[in-house]
Short mmCIF file of C-alpha atoms in Angstrom, two decimals:
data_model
loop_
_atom_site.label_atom_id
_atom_site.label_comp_id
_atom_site.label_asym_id
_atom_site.label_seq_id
_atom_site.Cartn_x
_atom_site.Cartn_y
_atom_site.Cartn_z
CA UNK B 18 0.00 0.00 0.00
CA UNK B 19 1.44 3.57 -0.97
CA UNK B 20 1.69 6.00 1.73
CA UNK B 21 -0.70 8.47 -0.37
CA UNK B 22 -3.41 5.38 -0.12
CA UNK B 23 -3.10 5.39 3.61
CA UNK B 24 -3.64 8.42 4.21
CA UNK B 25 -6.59 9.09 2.28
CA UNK B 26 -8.33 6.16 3.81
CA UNK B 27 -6.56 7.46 7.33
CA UNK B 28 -8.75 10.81 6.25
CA UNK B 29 -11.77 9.21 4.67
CA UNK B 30 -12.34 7.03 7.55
CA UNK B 31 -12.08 9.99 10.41
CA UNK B 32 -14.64 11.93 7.96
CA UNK B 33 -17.28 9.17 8.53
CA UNK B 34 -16.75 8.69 12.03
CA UNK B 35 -16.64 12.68 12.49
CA UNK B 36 -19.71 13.21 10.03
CA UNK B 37 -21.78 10.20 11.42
CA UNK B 38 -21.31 11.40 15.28
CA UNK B 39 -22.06 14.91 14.29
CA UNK B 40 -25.47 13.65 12.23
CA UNK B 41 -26.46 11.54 15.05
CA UNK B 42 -26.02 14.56 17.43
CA UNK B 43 -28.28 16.59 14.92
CA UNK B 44 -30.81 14.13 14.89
CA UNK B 45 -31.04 13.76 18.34
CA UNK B 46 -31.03 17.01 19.16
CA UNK B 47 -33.97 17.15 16.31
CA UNK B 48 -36.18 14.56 18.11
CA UNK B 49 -36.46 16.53 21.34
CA UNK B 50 -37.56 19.71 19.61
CA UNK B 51 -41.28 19.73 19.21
CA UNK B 52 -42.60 18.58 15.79
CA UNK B 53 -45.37 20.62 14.42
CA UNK B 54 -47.68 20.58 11.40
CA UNK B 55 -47.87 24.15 11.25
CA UNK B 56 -45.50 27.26 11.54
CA UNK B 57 -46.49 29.45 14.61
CA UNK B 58 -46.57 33.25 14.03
CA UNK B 59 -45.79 34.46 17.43
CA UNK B 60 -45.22 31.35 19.66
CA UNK B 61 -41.53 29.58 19.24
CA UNK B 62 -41.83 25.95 18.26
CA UNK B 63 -41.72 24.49 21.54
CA UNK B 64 -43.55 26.99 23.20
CA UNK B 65 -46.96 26.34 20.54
CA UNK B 66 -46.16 23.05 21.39
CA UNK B 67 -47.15 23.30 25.17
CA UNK B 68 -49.68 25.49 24.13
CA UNK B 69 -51.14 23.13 21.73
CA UNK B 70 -50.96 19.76 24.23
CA UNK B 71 -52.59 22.43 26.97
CA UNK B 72 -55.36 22.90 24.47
CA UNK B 73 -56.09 19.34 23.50
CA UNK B 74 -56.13 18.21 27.19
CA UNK B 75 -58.32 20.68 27.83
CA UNK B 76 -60.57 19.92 25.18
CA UNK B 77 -59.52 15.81 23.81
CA UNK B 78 -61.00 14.23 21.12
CA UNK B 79 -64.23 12.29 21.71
CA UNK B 80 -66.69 11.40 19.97
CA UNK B 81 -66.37 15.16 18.90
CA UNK B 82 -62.91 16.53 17.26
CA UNK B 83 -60.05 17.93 19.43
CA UNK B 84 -58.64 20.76 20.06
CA UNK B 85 -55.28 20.06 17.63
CA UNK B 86 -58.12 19.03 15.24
CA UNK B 87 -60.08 21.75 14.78
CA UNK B 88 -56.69 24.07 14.89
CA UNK B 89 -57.59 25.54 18.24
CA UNK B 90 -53.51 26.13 18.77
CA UNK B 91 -52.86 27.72 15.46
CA UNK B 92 -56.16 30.44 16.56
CA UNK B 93 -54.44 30.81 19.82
CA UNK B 94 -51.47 31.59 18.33
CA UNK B 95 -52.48 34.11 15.76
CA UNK B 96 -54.68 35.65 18.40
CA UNK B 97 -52.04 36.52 21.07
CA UNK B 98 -49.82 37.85 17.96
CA UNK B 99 -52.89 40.10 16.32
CA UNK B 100 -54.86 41.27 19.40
CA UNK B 101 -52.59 41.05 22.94
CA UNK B 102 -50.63 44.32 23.50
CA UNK B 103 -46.86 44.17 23.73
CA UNK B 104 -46.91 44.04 27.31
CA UNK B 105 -50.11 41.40 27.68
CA UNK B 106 -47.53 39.33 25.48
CA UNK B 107 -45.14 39.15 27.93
CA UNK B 108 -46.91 38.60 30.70
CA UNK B 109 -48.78 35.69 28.48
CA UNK B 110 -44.76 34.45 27.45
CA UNK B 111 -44.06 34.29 31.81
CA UNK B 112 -47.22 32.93 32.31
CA UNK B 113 -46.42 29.99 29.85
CA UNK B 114 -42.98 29.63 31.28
CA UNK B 115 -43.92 29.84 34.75
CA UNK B 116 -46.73 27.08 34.13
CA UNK B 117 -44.18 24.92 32.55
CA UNK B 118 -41.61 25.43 36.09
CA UNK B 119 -44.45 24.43 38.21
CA UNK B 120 -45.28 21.29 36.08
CA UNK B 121 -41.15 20.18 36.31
CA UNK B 122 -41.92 20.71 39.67
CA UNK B 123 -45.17 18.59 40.62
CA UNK B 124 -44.47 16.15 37.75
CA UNK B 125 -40.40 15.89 37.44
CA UNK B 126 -41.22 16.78 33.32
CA UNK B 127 -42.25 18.92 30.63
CA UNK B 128 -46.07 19.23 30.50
CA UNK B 129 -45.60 18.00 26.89
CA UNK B 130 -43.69 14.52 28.58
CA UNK B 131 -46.19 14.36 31.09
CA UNK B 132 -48.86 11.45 30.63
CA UNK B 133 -52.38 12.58 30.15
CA UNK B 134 -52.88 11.88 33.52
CA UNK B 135 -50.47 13.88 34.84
CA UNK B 136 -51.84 16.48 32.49
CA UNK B 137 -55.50 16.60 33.47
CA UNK B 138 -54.41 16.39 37.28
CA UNK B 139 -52.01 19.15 36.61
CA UNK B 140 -54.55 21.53 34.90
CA UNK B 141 -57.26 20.62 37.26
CA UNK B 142 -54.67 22.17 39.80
CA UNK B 143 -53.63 25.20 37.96
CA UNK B 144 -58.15 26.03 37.22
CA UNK B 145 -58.22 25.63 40.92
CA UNK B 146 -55.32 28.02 42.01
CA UNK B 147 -55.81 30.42 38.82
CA UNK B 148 -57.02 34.22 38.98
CA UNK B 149 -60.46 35.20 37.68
CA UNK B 150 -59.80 37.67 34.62
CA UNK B 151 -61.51 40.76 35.26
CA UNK B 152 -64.74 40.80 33.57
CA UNK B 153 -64.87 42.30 29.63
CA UNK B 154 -67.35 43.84 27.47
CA UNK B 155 -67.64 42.75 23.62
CA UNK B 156 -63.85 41.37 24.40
CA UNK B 157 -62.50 44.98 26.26
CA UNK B 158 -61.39 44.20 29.28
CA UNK B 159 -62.67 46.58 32.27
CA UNK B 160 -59.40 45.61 34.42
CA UNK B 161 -56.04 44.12 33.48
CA UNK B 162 -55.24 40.47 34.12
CA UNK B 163 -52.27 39.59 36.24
CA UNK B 164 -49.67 37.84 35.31
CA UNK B 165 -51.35 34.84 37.68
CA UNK B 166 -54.03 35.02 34.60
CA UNK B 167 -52.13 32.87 32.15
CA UNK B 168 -54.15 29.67 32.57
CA UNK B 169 -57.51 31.78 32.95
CA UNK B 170 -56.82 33.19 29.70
CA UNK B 171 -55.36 30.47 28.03
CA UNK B 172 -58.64 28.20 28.92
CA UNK B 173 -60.33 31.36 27.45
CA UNK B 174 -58.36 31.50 24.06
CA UNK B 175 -59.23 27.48 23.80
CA UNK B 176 -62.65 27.90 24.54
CA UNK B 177 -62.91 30.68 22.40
CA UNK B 178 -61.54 29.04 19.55
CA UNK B 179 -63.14 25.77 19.71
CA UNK B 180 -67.21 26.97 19.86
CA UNK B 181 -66.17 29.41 17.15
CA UNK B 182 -64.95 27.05 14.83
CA UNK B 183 -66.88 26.14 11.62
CA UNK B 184 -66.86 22.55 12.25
CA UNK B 185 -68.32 22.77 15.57
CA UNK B 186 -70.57 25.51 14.83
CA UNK B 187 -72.62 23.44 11.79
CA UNK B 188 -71.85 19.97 13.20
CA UNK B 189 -72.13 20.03 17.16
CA UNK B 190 -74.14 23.16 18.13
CA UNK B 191 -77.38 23.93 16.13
CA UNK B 192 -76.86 26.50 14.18
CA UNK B 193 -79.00 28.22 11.98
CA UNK B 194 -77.42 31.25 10.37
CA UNK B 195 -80.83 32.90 9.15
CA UNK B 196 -83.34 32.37 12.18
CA UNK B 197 -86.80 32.46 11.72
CA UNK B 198 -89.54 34.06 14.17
CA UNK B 199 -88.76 33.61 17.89
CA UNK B 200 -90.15 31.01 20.35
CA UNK B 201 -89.68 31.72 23.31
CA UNK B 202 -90.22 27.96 24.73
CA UNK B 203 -89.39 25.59 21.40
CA UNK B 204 -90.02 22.17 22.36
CA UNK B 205 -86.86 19.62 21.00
CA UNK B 206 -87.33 17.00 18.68
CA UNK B 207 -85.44 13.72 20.19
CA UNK B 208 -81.69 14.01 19.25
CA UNK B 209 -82.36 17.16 18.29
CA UNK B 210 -79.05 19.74 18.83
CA UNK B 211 -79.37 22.16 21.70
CA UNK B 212 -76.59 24.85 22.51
CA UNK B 213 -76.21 23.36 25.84
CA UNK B 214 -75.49 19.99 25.23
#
């Protein structure tokens, strides 16, 4: 074998290992980033991740879609970009991180490497301990939130999103976009859609 030969392979064979360790590294370091099917607008990856397992534990598929399903992350996302001030931002951006310290905390994890057990138990804690949002009027607040709001507001945002959605709105609630006369006490038909059910 000729010196020259050596060496290449010498070179060639430290550029796989090198290039093989460094790829691994990349994909590992790719796996524990969240993996969405959308591109948040204000929200980092990780952080519309939370947001969006938050979401679909507070409202999980059943025999009627989910939150992820209906998009209910993506309209919470666009919302606190289009319609939050600057500072109701960061106090949303706290909330979210603070939320995600206490669940390390109680659970030893992520909320998004928590099991939905640990999730529901978790966010039957934070509804418990949250602050009430000031009341609003057509969606003006007549106070500001604290910063102890995020969950409040959050739940709001979900909720919001989810009975506003065209799916749920011509499947799940009745909905009739041009109402007729009004009656006052309208006896139901059996299985016959209600608002309240």
């Amino acid at each position: 074998m000729q010196r020259r030969d050596a060496l290449k392979h010498t070179a060639l064979f430290f550029g796989y290992a090198v290039s093989i360790s460094a790829l691994s590294e990349t994909f590992m370091a790719c796996s524990n980033q969240a993996t969405l099917s959308w591109k948040p607008e204000f929200l980092t990856n990780n952080q519309a991740n939370t947001v969006a397992e938050i979401t679909e534990t507070i409202l999980p598929k059943t025999k009627t879609p989910g939150a992820k399903e209906l998009g209910v992350p993506q309209f919470v996302d666009k919302m606190l970009k289009d319609l939050l001030s600057e500072d109701e931002q960061k106090d949303f951006l706290a909330g979210l991180d603070t939320f995600d310290k206490a669940c390390e905390e109680a659970n030893g994890k992520a909320f998004v490497d928590c099991t939905p057990e640990q999730r529901t138990e978790f966010l039957l804690k934070q509804d418990q301990e949250a602050a009430k949002l000031p009341p609003s009027i057509w969606g003006i607040r007549l106070a500001a939130p604290g910063p102890t709001a995020f969950f409040r507001r959050l739940k709001e945002l979900t909720l919001l999103g989810y009975f506003t959605s065209e799916k749920v709105g011509k499947t799940i609630l009745a909905y009739d976009p041009v109402p007729g006369r009004y009656i006052a006490c309208m006896p139901l038909a059996a299985g016959e859609k209600a608002w309240n059910e």
